[in-house]
mmCIF file of C-alpha atoms in Angstrom:
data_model
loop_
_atom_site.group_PDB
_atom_site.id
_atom_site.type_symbol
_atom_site.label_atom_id
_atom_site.label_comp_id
_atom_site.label_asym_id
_atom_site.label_seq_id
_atom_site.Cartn_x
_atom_site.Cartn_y
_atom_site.Cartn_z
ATOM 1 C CA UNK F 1 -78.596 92.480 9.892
ATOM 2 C CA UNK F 2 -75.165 90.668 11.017
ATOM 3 C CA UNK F 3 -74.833 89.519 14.384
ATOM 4 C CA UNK F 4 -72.836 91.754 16.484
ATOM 5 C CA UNK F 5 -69.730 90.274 18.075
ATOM 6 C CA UNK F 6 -69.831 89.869 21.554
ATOM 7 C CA UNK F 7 -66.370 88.200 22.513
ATOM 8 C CA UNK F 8 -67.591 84.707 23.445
ATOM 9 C CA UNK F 9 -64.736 83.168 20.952
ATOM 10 C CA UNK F 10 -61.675 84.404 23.397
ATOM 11 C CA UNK F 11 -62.776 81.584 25.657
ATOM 12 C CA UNK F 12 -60.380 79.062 24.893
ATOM 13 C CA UNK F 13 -57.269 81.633 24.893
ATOM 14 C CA UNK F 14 -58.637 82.834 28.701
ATOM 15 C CA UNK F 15 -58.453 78.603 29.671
ATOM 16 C CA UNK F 16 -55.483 78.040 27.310
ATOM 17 C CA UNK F 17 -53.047 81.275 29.197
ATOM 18 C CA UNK F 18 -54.898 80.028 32.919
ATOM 19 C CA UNK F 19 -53.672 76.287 32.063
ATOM 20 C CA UNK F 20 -50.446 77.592 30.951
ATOM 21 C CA UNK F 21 -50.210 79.353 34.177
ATOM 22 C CA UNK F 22 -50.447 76.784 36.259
ATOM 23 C CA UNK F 23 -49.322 74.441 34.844
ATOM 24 C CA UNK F 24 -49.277 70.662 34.374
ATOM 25 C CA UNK F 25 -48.834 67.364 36.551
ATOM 26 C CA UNK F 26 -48.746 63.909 35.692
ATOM 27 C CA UNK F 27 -48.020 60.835 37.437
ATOM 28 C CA UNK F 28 -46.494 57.708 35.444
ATOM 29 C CA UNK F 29 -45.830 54.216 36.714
ATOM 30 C CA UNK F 30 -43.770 51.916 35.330
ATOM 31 C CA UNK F 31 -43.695 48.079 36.026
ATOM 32 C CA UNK F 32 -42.201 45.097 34.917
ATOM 33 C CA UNK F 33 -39.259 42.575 35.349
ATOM 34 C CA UNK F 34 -35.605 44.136 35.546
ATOM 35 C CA UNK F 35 -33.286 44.117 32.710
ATOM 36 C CA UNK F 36 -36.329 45.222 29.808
ATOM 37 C CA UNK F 37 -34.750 48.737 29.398
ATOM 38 C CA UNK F 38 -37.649 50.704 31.546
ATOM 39 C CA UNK F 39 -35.166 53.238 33.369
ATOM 40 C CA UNK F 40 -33.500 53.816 29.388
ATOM 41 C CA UNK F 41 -37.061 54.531 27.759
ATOM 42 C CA UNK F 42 -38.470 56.912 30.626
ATOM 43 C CA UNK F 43 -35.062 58.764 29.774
ATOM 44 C CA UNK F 44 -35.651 58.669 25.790
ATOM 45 C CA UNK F 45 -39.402 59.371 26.591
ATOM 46 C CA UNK F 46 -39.232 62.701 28.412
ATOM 47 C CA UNK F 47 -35.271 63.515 27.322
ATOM 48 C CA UNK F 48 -33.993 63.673 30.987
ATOM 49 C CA UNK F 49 -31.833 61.462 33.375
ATOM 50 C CA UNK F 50 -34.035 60.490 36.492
ATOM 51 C CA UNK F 51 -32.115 57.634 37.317
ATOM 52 C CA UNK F 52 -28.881 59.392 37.788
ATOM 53 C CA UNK F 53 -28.414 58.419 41.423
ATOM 54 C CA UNK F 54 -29.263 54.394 40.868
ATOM 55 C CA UNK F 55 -27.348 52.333 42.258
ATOM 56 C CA UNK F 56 -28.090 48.735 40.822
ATOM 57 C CA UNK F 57 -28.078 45.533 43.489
ATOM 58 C CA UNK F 58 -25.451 43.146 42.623
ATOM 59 C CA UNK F 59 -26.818 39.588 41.266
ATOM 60 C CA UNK F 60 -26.729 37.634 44.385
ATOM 61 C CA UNK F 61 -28.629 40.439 46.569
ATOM 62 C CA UNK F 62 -31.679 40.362 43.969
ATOM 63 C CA UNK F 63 -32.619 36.975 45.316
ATOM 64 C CA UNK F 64 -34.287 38.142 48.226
ATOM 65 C CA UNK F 65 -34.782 41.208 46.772
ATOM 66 C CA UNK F 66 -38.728 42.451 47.693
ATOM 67 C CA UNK F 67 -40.449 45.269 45.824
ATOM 68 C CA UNK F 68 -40.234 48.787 46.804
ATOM 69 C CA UNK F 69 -42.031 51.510 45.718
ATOM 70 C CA UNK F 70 -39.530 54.862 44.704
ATOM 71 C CA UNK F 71 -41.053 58.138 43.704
ATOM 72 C CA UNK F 72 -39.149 60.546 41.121
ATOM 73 C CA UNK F 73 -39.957 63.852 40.516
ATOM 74 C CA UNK F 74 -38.919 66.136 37.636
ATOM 75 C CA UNK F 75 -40.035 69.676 36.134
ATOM 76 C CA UNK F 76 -40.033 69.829 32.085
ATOM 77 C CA UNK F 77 -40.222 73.127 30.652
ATOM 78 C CA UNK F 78 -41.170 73.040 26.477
ATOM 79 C CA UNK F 79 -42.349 75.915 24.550
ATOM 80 C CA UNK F 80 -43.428 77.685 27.633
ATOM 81 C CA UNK F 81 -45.263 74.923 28.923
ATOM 82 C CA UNK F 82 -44.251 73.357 32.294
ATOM 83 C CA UNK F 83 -45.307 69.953 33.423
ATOM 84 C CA UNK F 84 -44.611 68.316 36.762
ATOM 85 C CA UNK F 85 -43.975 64.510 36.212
ATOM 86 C CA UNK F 86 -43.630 62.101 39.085
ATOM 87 C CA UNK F 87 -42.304 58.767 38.007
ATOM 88 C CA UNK F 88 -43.297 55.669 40.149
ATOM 89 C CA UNK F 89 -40.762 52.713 40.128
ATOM 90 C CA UNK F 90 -41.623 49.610 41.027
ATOM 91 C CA UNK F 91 -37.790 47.689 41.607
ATOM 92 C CA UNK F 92 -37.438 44.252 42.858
ATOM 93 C CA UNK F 93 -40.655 43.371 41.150
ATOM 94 C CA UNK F 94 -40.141 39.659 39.723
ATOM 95 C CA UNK F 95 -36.756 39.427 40.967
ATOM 96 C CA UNK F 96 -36.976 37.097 43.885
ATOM 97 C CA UNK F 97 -37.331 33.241 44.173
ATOM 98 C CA UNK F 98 -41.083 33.154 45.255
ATOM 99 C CA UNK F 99 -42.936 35.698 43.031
ATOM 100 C CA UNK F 100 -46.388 35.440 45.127
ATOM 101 C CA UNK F 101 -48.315 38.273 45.959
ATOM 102 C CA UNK F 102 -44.927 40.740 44.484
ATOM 103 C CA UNK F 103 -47.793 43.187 43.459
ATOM 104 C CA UNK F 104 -49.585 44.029 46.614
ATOM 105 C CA UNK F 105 -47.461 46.190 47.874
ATOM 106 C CA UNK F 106 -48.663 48.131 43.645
ATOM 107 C CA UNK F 107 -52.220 47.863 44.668
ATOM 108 C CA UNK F 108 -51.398 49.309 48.110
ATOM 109 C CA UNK F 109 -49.851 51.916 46.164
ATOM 110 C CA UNK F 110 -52.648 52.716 44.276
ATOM 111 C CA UNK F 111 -55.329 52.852 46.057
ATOM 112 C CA UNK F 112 -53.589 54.770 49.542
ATOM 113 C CA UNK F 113 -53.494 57.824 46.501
ATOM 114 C CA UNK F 114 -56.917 57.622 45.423
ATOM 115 C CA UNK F 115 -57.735 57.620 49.361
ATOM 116 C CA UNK F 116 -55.450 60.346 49.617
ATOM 117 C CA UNK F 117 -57.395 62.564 47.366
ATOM 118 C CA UNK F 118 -60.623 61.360 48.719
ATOM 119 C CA UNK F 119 -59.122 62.627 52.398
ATOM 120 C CA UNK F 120 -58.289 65.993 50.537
ATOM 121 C CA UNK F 121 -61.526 66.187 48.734
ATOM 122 C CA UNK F 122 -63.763 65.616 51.653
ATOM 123 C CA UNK F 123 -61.452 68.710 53.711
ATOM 124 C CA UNK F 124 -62.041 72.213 54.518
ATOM 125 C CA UNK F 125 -59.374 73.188 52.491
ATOM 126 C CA UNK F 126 -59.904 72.165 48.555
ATOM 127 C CA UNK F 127 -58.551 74.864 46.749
ATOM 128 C CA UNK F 128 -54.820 73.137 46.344
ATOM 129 C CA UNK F 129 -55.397 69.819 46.309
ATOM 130 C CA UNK F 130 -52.433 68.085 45.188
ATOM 131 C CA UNK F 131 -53.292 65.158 42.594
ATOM 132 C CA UNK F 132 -50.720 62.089 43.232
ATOM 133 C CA UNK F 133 -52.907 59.162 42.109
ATOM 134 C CA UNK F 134 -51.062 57.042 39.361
ATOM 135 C CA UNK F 135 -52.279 58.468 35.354
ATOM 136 C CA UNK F 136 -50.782 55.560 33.778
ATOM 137 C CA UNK F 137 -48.662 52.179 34.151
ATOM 138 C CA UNK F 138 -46.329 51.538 31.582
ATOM 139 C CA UNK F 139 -46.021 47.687 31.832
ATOM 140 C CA UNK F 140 -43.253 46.261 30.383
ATOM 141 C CA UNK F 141 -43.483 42.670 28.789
ATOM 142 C CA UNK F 142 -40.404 40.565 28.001
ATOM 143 C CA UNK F 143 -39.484 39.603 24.101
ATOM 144 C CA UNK F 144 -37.870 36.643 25.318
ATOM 145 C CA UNK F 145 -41.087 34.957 26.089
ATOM 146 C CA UNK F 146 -43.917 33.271 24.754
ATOM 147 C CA UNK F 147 -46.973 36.362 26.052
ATOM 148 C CA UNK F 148 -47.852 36.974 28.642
ATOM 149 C CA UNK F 149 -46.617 34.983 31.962
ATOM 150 C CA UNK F 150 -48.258 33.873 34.892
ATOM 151 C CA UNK F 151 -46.922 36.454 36.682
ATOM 152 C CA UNK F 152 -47.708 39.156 33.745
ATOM 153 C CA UNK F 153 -51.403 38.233 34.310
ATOM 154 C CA UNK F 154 -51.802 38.061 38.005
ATOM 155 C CA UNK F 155 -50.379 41.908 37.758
ATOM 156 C CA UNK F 156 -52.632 43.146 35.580
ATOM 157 C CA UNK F 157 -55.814 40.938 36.697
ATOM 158 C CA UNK F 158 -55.026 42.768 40.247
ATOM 159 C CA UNK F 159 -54.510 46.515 38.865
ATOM 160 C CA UNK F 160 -56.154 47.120 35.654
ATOM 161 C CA UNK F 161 -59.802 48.203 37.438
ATOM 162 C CA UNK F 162 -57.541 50.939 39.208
ATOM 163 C CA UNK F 163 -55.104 52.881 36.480
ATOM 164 C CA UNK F 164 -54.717 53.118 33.335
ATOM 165 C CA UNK F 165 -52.479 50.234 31.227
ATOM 166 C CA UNK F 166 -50.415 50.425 28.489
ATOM 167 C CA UNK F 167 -48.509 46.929 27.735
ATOM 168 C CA UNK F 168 -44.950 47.392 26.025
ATOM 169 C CA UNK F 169 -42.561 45.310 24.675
ATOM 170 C CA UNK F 170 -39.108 46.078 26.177
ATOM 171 C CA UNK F 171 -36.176 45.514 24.312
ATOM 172 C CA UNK F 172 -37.959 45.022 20.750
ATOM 173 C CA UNK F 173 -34.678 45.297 18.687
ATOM 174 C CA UNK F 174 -34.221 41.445 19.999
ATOM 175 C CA UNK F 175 -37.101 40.532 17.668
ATOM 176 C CA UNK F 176 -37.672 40.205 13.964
ATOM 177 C CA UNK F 177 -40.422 42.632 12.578
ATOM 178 C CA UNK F 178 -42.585 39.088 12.260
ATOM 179 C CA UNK F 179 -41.971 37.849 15.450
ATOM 180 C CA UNK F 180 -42.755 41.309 17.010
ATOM 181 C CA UNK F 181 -46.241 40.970 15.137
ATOM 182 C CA UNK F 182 -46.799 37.774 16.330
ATOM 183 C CA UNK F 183 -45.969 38.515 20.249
ATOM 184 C CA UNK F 184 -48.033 41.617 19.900
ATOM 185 C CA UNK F 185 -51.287 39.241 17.978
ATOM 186 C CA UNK F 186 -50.349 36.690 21.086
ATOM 187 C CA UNK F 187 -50.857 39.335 23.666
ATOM 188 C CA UNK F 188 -53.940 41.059 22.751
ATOM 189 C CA UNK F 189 -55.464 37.369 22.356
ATOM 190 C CA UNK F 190 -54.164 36.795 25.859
ATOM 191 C CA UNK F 191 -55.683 39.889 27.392
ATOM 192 C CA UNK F 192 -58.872 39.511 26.016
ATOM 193 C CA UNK F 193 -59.017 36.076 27.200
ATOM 194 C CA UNK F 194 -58.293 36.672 30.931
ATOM 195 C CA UNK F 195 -60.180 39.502 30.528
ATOM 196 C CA UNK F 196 -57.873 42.255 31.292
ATOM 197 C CA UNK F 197 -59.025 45.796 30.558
ATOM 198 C CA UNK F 198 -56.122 48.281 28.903
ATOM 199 C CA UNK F 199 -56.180 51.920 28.406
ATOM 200 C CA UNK F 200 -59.116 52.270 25.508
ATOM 201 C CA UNK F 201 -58.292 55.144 22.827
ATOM 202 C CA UNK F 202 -60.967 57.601 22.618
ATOM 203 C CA UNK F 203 -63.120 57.717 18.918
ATOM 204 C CA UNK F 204 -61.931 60.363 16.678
ATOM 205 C CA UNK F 205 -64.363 63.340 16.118
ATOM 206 C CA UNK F 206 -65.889 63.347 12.685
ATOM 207 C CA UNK F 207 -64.192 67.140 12.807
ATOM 208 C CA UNK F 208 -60.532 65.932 12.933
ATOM 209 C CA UNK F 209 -58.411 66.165 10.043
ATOM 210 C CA UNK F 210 -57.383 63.098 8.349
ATOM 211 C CA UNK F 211 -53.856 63.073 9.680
ATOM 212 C CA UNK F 212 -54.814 62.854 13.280
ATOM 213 C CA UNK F 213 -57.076 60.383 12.299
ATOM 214 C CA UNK F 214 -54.316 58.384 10.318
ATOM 215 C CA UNK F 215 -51.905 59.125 13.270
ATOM 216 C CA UNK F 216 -54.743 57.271 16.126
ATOM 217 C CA UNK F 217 -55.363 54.581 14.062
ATOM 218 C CA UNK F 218 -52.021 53.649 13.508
ATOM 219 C CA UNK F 219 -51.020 54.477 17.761
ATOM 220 C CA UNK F 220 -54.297 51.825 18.248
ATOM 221 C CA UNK F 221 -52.728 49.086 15.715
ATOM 222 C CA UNK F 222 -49.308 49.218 17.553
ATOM 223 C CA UNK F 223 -50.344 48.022 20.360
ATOM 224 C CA UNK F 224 -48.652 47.018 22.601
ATOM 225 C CA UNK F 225 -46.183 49.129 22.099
ATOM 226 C CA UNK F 226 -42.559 47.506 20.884
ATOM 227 C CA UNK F 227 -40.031 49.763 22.019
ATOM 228 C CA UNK F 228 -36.386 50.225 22.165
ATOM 229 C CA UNK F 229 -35.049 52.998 24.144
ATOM 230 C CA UNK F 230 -31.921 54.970 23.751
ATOM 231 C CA UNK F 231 -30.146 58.302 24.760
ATOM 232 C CA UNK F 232 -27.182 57.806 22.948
ATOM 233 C CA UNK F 233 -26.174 59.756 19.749
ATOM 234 C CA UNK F 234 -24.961 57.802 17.124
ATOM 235 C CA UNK F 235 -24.227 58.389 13.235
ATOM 236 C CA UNK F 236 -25.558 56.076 10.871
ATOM 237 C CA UNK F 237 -23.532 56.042 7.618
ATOM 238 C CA UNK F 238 -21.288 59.274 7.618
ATOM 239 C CA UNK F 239 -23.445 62.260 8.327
ATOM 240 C CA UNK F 240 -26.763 61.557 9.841
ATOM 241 C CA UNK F 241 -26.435 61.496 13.531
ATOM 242 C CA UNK F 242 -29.782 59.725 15.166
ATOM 243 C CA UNK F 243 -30.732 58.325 18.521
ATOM 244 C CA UNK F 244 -30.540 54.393 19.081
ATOM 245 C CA UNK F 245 -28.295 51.248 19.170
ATOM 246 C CA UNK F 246 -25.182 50.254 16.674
ATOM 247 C CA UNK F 247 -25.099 46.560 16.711
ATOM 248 C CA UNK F 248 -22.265 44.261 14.016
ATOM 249 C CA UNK F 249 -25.534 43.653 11.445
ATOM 250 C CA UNK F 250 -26.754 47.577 11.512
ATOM 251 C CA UNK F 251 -28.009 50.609 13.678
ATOM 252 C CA UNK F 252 -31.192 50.636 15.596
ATOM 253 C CA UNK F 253 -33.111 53.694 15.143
ATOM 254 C CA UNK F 254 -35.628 54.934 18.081
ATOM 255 C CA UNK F 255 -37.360 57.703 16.525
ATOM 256 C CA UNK F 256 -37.439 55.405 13.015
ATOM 257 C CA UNK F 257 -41.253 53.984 13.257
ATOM 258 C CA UNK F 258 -40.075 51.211 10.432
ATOM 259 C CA UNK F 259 -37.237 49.926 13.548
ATOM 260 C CA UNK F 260 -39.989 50.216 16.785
ATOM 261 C CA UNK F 261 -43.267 51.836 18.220
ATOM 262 C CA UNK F 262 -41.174 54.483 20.111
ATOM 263 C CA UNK F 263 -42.845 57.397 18.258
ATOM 264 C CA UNK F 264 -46.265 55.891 18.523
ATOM 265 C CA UNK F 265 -45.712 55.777 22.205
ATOM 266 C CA UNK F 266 -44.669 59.083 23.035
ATOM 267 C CA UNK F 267 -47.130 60.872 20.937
ATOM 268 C CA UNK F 268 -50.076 59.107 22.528
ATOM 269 C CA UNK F 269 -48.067 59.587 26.125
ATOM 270 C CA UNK F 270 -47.571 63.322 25.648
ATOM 271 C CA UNK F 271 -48.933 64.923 22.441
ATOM 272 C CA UNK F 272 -52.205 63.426 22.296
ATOM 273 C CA UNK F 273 -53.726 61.477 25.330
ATOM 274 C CA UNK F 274 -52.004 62.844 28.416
ATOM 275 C CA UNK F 275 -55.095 64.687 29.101
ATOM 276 C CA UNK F 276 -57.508 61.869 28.320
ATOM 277 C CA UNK F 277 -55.620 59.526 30.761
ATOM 278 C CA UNK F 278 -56.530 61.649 33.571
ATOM 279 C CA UNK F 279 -59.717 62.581 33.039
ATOM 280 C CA UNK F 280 -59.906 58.789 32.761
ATOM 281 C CA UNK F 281 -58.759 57.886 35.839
ATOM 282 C CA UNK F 282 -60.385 60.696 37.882
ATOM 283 C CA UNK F 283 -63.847 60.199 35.702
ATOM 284 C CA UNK F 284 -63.573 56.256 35.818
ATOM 285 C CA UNK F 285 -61.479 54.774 38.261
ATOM 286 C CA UNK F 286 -61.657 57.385 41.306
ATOM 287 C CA UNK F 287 -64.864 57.266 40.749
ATOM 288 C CA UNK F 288 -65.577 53.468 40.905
ATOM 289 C CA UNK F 289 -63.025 53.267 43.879
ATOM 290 C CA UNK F 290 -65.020 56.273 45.716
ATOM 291 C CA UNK F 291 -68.453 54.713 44.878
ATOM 292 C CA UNK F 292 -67.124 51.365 46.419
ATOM 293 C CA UNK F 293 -66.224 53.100 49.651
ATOM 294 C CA UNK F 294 -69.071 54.977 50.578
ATOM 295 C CA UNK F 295 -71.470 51.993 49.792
ATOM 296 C CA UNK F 296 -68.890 49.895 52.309
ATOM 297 C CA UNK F 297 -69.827 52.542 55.033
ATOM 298 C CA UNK F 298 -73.205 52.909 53.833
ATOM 299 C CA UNK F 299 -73.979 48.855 53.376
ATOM 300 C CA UNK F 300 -77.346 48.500 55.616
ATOM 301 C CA UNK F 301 -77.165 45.139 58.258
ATOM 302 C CA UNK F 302 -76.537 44.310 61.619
ATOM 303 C CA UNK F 303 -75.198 46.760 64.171
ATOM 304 C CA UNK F 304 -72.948 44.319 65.496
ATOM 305 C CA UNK F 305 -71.219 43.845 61.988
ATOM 306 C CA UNK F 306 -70.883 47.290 61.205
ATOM 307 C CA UNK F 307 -66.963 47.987 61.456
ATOM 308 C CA UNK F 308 -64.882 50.354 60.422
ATOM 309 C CA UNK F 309 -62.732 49.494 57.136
ATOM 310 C CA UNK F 310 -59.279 49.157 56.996
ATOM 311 C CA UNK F 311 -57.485 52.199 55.867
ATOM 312 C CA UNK F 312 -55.634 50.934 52.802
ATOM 313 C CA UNK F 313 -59.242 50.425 51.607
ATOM 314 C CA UNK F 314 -61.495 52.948 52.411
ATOM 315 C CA UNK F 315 -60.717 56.276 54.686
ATOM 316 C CA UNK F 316 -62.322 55.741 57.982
ATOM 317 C CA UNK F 317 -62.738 59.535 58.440
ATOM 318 C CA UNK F 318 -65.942 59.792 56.589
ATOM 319 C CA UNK F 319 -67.453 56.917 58.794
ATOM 320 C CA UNK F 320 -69.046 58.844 62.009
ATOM 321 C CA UNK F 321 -70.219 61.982 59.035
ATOM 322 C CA UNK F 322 -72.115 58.398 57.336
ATOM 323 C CA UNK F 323 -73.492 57.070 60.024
ATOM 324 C CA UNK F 324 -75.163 60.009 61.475
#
């Protein structure tokens, strides 16, 4: 006798129409020097113009320039699909004379989110919690260089145990396809030598089809990522019009994997590991930053030495419900 149907197989349409319902959020960060071309990729990455009301800060103001953090916020609408991205800007970062300690006000950032959420998550109300802790840093390296700089590492050394990195290469068109190889080779010998964790691909199922498969592996090769970014429309030759750069020697193309990693970089960003980035940083990195705050309050020792944390580390709030 055939098993009867009982209806068990709808499941995914009831999650996929209650996730297309509400909808999505996602919260990127970008970092890095001025002048690598971030505000022109987050505008080729997502089609849109979030920096329409910049004003840039004339070359003499930039050195005492500090860093500032600026949120952006934007509502894309695709196939029926809405997603809610906040962009996080970091300007001034590397701009001024003494560099020291530029990223603390990052860190700060960071972790006054995940205590945020914590604050939210320990309430009475937890039905519409609002999730603003950083998915994702985009950081962006310069061509011009040699790898990573001093500066490069300090940043990441100080933020990569709290969101999720993915190192680019700004400006890529400035280097030839074997001196792009090369930076990229020097980089990922860099990181692993200062031991600097990045955003880690997931492992294919042994399900997927062979073109997803070809697709990761080929996302996991390029990185970092070497990117040029464009908006503007032009025609190469007569007929074909296609987005990049027209320089004397040729025309860039962004979308043309054979010019730069811009595809490779948007499909992992949006097609394929948007998801996986936050379940990251909720399953990994909230985690490991809640852990460390409740075994702060928790720590056993002398009354006298028991204080209360600082709130840009840990919320005090939860610290008479601990102790009692």
């Amino acid at each position: 006798m055939d098993k009867e149907y009982v209806g068990f197989a709808a499941l995914p349409n009831q999650l996929h129409r209650k996730s297309v319902k509400k909808g999505f959020d996602f919260t990127l960060m970008v970092a890095g020097e001025s002048g690598l071309g971030k505000s022109t990729l987050i505008n080729s990455l997502f089609l849109t113009n979030l920096y329409e009301d910049r004003q840039l800060p004339a070359a003499s103001a930039r050195l005492t320039q500090t860093l500032t953090i600026e949120r952006r916020g934007v509502e894309i609408e695709e196939g029926g699909i809405k997603v809610k991205l906040t962009l996080v800007d970091t300007p001034g970062f590397g701009d001024s004379v003494d560099c020291s300690d530029c990223w603390l006000p990052v860190v700060h950032f960071i972790e006054e989110q995940f205590e945020q959420y914590l604050r939210d998550e320990s309430g009475l109300n937890r039905k519409n919690i609002q999730d603003s802790r950083v998915h994702c840093c985009l950081y962006f390296i310069s061509p011009f260089g040699r790898g990573l700089r001093p500066l490069d590492v300090a940043f990441l050394r100080a933020v990569h145990e709290k969101v999720n990195i993915i190192p680019v290469i700004g400006k890529a068109d400035a280097l030839m396809p074997k001196e792009a190889q090369a930076l990229k080779q020097k980089i990922r010998d860099q990181l692993k030598e200062e031991e600097i964790n990045i955003y880690q691909f997931p492992d294919c199922d042994s399900d997927e089809d062979e073109d997803f498969k070809r697709q990761d592996a080929e996302m996991k090769e390029s990185i970092p990522f070497a990117v040029v970014g464009s908006c503007e429309v032009v025609r190469d030759g007569e007929t074909r019009p296609v987005r990049g750069r027209r320089y004397s020697w040729g025309t860039v193309e962004v979308e043309n994997p054979h010019h730069c990693d811009f595809l490779n970089l948007r499909r992992m960003l949006v097609q394929t590991h948007l998801q996986d980035l936050k379940e990251v940083t909720h399953d990994l990195l909230y985690e490991g930053y809640r852990a460390r705050c409740l075994q702060s309050l928790t720590r056993p020792g002398p009354r006298a030495s028991r204080r209360a944390p600082r709130r840009s580390r840990c919320p005090c709030f939860l610290w008479p419900r601990l102790r009692s």
